Tab-separated table of C-alpha atoms in Angstrom:
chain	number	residue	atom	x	y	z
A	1	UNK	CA	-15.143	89.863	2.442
A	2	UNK	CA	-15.467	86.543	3.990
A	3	UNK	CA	-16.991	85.581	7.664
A	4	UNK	CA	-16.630	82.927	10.460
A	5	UNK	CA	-18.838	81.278	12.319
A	6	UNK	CA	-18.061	79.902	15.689
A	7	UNK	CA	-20.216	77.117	17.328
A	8	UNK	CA	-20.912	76.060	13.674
A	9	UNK	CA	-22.005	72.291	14.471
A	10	UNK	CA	-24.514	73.481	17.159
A	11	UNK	CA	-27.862	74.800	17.043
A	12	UNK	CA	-27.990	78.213	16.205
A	13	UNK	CA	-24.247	78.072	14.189
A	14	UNK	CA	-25.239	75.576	12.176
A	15	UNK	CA	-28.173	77.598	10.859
A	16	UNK	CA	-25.865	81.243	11.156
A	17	UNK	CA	-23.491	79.209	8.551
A	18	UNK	CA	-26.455	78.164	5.883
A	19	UNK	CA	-28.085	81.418	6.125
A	20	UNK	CA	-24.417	82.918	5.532
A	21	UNK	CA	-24.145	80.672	2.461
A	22	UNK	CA	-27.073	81.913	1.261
A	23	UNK	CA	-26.247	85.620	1.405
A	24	UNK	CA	-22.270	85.441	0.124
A	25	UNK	CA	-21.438	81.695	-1.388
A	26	UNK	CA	-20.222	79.013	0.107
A	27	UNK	CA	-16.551	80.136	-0.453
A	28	UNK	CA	-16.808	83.468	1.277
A	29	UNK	CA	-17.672	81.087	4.992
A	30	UNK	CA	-15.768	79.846	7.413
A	31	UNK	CA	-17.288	77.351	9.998
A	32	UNK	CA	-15.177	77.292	13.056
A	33	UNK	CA	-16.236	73.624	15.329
A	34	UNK	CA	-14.893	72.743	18.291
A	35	UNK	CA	-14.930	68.780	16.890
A	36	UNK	CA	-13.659	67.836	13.109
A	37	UNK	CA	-15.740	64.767	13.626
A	38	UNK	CA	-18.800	66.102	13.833
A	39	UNK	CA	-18.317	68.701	10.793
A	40	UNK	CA	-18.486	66.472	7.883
A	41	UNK	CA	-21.751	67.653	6.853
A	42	UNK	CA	-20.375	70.857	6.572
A	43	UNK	CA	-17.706	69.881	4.387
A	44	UNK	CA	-19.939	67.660	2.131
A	45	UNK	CA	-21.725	70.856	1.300
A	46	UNK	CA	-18.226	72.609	0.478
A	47	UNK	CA	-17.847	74.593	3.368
A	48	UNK	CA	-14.744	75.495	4.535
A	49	UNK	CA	-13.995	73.603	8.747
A	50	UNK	CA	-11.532	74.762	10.641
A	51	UNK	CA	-10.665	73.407	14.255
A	52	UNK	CA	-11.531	76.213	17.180
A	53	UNK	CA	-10.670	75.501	20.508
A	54	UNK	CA	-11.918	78.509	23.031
A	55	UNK	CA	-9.497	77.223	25.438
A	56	UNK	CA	-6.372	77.306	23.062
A	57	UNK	CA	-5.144	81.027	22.530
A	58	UNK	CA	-3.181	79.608	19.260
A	59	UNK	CA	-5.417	77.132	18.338
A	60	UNK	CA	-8.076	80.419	17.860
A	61	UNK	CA	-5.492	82.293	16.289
A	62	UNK	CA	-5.147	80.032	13.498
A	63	UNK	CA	-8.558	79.493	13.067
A	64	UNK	CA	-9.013	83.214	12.465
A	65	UNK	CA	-6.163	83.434	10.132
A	66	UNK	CA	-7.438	85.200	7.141
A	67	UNK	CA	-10.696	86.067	8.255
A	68	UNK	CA	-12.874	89.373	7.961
A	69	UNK	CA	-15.681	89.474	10.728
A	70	UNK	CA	-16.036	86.389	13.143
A	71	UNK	CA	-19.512	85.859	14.423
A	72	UNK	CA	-18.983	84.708	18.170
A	73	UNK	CA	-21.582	82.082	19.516
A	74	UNK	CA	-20.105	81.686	22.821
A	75	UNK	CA	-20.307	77.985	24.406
A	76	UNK	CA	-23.047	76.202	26.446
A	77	UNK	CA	-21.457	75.940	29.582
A	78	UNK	CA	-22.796	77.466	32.702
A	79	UNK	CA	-19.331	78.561	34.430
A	80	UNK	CA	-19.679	82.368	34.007
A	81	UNK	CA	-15.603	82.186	34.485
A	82	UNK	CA	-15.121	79.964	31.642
A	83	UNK	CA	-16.732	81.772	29.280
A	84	UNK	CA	-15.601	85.091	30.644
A	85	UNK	CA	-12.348	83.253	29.983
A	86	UNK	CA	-13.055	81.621	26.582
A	87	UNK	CA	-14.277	85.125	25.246
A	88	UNK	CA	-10.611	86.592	26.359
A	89	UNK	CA	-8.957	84.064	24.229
A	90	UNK	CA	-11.107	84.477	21.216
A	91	UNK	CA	-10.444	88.085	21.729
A	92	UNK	CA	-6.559	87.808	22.224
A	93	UNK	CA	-6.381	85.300	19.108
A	94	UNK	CA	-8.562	88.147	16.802
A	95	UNK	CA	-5.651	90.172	18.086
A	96	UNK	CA	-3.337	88.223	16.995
A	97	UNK	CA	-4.866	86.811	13.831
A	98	UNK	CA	-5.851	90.758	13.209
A	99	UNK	CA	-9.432	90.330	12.839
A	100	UNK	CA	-11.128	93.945	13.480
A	101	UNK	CA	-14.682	92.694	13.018
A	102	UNK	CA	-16.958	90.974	15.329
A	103	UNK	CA	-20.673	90.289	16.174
A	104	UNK	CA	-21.357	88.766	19.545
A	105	UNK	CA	-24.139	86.773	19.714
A	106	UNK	CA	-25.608	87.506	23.526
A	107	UNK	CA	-28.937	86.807	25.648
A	108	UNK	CA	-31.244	89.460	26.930
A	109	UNK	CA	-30.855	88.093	30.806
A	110	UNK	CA	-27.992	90.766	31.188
A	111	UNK	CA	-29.546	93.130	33.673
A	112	UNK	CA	-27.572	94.311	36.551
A	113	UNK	CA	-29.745	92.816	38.708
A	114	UNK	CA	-30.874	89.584	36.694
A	115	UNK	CA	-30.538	86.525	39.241
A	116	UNK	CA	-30.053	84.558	36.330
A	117	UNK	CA	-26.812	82.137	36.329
A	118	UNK	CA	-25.006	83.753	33.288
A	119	UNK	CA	-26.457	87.024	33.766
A	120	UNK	CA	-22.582	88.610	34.776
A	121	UNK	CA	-21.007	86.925	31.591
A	122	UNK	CA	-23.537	88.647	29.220
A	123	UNK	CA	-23.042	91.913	31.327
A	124	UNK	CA	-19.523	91.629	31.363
A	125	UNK	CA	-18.940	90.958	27.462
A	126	UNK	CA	-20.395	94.438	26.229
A	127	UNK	CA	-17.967	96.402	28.644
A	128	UNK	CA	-15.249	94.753	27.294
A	129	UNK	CA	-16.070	94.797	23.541
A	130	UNK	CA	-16.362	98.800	24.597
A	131	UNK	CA	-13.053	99.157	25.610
A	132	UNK	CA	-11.230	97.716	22.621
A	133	UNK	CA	-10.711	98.708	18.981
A	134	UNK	CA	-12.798	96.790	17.198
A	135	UNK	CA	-16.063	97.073	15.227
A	136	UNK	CA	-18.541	95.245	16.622
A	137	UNK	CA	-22.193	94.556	17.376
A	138	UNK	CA	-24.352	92.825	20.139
A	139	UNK	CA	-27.237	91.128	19.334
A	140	UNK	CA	-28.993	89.634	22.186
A	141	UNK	CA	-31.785	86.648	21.942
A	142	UNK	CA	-34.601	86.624	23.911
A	143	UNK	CA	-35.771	83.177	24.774
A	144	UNK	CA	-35.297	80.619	22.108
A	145	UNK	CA	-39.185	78.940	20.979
A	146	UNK	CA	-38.228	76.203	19.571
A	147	UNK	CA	-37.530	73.969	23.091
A	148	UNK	CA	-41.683	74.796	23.366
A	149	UNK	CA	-42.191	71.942	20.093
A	150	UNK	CA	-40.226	68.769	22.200
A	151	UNK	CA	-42.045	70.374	25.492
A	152	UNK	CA	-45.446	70.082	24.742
A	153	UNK	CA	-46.062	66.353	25.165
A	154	UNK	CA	-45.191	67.030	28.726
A	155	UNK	CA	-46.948	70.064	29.042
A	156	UNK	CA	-50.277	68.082	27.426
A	157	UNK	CA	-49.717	65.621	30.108
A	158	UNK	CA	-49.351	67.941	32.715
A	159	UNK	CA	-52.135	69.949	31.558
A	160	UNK	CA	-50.298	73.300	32.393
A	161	UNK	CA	-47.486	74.981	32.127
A	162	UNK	CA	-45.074	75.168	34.944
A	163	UNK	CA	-42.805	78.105	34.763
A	164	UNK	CA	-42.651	80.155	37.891
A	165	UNK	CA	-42.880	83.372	37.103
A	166	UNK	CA	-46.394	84.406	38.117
A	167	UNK	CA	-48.565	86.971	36.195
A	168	UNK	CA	-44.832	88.334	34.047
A	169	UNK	CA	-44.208	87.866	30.362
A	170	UNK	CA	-41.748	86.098	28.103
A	171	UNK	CA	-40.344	86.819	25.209
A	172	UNK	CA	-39.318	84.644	22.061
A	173	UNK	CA	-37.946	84.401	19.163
A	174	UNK	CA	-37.246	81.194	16.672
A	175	UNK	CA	-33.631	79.670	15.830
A	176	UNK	CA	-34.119	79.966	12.366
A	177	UNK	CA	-35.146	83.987	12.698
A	178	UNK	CA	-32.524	84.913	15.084
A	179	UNK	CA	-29.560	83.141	12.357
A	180	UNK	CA	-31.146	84.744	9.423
A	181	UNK	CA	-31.328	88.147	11.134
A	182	UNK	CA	-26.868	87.652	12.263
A	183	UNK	CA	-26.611	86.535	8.558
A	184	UNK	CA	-27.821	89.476	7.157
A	185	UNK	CA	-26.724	91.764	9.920
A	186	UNK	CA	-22.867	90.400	8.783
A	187	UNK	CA	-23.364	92.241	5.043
A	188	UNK	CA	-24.665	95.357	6.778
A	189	UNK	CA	-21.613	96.743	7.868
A	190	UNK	CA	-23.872	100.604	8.219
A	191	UNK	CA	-25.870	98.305	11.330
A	192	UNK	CA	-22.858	96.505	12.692
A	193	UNK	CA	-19.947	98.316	12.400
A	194	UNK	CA	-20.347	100.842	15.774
A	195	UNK	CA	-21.275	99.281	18.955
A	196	UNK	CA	-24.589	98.462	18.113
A	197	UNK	CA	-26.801	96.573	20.486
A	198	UNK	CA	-29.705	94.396	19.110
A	199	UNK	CA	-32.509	92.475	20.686
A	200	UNK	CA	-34.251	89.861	18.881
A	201	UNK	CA	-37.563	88.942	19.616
A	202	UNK	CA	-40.860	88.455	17.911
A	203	UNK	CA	-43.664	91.017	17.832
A	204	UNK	CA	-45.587	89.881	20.901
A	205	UNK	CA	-44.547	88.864	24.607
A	206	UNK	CA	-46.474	86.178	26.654
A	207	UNK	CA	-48.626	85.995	29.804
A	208	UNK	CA	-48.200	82.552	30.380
A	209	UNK	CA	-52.076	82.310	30.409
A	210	UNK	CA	-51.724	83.611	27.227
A	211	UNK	CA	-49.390	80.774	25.813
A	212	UNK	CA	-51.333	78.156	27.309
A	213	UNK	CA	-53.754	79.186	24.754
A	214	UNK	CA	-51.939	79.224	21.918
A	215	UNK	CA	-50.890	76.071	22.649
A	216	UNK	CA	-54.059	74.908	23.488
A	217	UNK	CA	-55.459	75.754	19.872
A	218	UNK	CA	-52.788	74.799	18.435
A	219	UNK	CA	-52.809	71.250	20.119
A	220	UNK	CA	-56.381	71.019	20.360
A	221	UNK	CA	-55.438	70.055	24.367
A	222	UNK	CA	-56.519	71.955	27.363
A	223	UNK	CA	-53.350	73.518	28.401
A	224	UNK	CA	-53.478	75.971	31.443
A	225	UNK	CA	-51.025	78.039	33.765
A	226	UNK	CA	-50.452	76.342	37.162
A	227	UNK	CA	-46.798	77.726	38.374
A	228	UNK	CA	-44.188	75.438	40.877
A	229	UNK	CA	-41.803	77.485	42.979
A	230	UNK	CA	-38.676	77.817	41.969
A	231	UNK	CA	-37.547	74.949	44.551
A	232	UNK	CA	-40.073	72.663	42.659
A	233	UNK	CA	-38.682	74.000	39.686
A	234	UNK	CA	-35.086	72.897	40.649
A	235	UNK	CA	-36.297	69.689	41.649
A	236	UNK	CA	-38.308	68.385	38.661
A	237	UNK	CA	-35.791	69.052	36.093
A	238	UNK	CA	-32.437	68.555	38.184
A	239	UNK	CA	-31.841	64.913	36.002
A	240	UNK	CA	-31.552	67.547	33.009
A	241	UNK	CA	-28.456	68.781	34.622
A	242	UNK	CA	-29.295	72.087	34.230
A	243	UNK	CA	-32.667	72.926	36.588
A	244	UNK	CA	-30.640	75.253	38.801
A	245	UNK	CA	-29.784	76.955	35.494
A	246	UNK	CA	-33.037	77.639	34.417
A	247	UNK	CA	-35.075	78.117	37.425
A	248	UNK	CA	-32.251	81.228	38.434
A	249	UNK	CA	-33.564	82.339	34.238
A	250	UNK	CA	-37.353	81.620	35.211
A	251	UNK	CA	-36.301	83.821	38.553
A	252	UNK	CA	-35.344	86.802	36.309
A	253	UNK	CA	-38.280	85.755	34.330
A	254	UNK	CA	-40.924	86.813	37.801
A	255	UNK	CA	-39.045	90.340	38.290
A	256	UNK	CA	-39.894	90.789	34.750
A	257	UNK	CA	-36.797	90.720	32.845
A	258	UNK	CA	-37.818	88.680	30.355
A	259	UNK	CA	-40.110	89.980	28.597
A	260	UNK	CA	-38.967	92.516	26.796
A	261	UNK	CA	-39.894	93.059	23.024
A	262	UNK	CA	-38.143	95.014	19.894
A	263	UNK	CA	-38.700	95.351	16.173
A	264	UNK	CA	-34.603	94.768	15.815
A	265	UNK	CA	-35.555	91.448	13.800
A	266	UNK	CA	-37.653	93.623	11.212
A	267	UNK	CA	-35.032	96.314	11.223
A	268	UNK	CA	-32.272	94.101	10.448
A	269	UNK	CA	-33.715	91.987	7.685
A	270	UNK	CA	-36.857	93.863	6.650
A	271	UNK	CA	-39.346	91.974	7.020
A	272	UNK	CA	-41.424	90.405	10.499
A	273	UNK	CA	-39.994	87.533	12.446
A	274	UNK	CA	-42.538	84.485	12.995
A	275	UNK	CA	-44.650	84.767	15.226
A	276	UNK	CA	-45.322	81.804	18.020
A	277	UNK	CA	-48.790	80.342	16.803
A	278	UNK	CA	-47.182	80.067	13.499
A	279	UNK	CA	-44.362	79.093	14.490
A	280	UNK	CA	-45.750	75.866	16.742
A	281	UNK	CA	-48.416	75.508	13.794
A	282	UNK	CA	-45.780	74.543	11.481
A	283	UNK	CA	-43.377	72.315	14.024
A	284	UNK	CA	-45.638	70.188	15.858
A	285	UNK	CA	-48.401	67.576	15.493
A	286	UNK	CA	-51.345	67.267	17.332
């Protein structure tokens, strides 16, 4: 059996793709990139790059040619229509391509009710994957740590953290956990073969009191809890293009739909995810 990897250049594909290797050989993988250009380091390691445009109905289809299960890491973008759209293609080109196996990679902001940008997308995907013949799974993230490591500078200098979501939690869970547990959820075709839904996190949720700490000790810096509104939110991060983005999340975040923690991670791969004083232990420098 053999397994694709969309998004395989980015973040959390590019990990999917070693942990894959790992688990089946480097000849059983498929690493499906949006740019050639930026895949030689996947081909240097013998991995087999194939071109995948979500916008291109044939362009998927030939990617897909030939392939098992496709792991689907949808796209960054913030247009819930383009991604409701992409997903459609990649969907009509497994069609096409007849690939009956799929895992979609999701995010746990997927309430009815979440205020959060992309929330409809992540609802809407589900519902569809429902309605077709395919076997699939859903495995949704909660919210990724590793953004915390490149934060904490600012955070030091700010002295607090900023998130506005009041007394709620948050839940995380690392890059490198949430690919191993997809890798080894693809050769467990008993866990991924019926419509299951997954949620990813590690064992323990966050006050954001409570993470202050931990990255106080860990930082040996007073870090506290001192929340912006939302507005302020939107403001001091709009030069990152996306502020609008993630106060909406942080929004979700204050009705407490964020925060919400499984042992799907220790199910899948047997063993406990890392947990987030370990985690920013190992990653950062004080």
């Amino acid at each position: 059996m053999n397994y694709a990897v969309t998004g395989a250049t980015g973040n959390l594909g590019s990990r999917i793709v070693k942990e894959l290797v790992k688990l089946v050989g480097v000849e059983d993988v498929f690493a499906l990139v949006h740019t050639l250009s930026k895949a030689e380091k996947l081909r240097e390691q013998g991995i087999s790059v194939r071109e995948a445009d979500y916008s291109d109905v044939n362009n998927m289809a030939t990617a897909l040619q030939g392939i098992d299960l496709l792991i689907y890491v949808p796209s960054k973008t913030y247009d819930v229509l383009q991604r409701v759209v992409e997903l459609e293609n990649t969907l009509s080109a497994m069609k096409t391509s007849k690939v009956k196996k799929v895992i979609f990679v999701s995010f746990f902001a997927d309430q009815e009710s979440n205020p959060f940008t992309m929330s409809p997308y992540y609802g809407y995907a589900p519902r569809r994957l429902a309605g077709l013949d395919l076997d699939y799974a859903i495995v949704k993230n909660s919210l990724y740590a590793d953004p915390l490591v490149p934060y904490l500078p600012e955070l030091i200098e700010r002295k607090n953290i900023i998130y506005p979501i009041g007394y709620e939690k948050l839940s995380f869970i690392t890059l490198d956990d949430s690919a191993e547990a997809l890798a080894r959820l693809a050769i467990q075709p008993h866990l991924r073969d019926n419509g299951q839904i997954y949620l990813l996190s590690q064992e323990k949720n966050y006050s954001m009191v409570e993470l202050g700490r931990v990255m106080s000790e860990v930082t040996g810096k007073d870090i506290g809890y001192q929340p912006v509104t939302l507005d302020e939110f939107v403001e001091i991060y709009k030069g990152d293009g996306d502020g609008k983005e993630l106060a909406s999340m942080y929004q979700g975040g204050a009705l407490g739909m964020l925060s919400e923690v499984t042992t799907d991670f220790e199910k899948i791969t047997g063993h406990a995810p890392m947990g987030m004083e370990q985690f920013l232990q190992k990653n950062s420098k004080r």
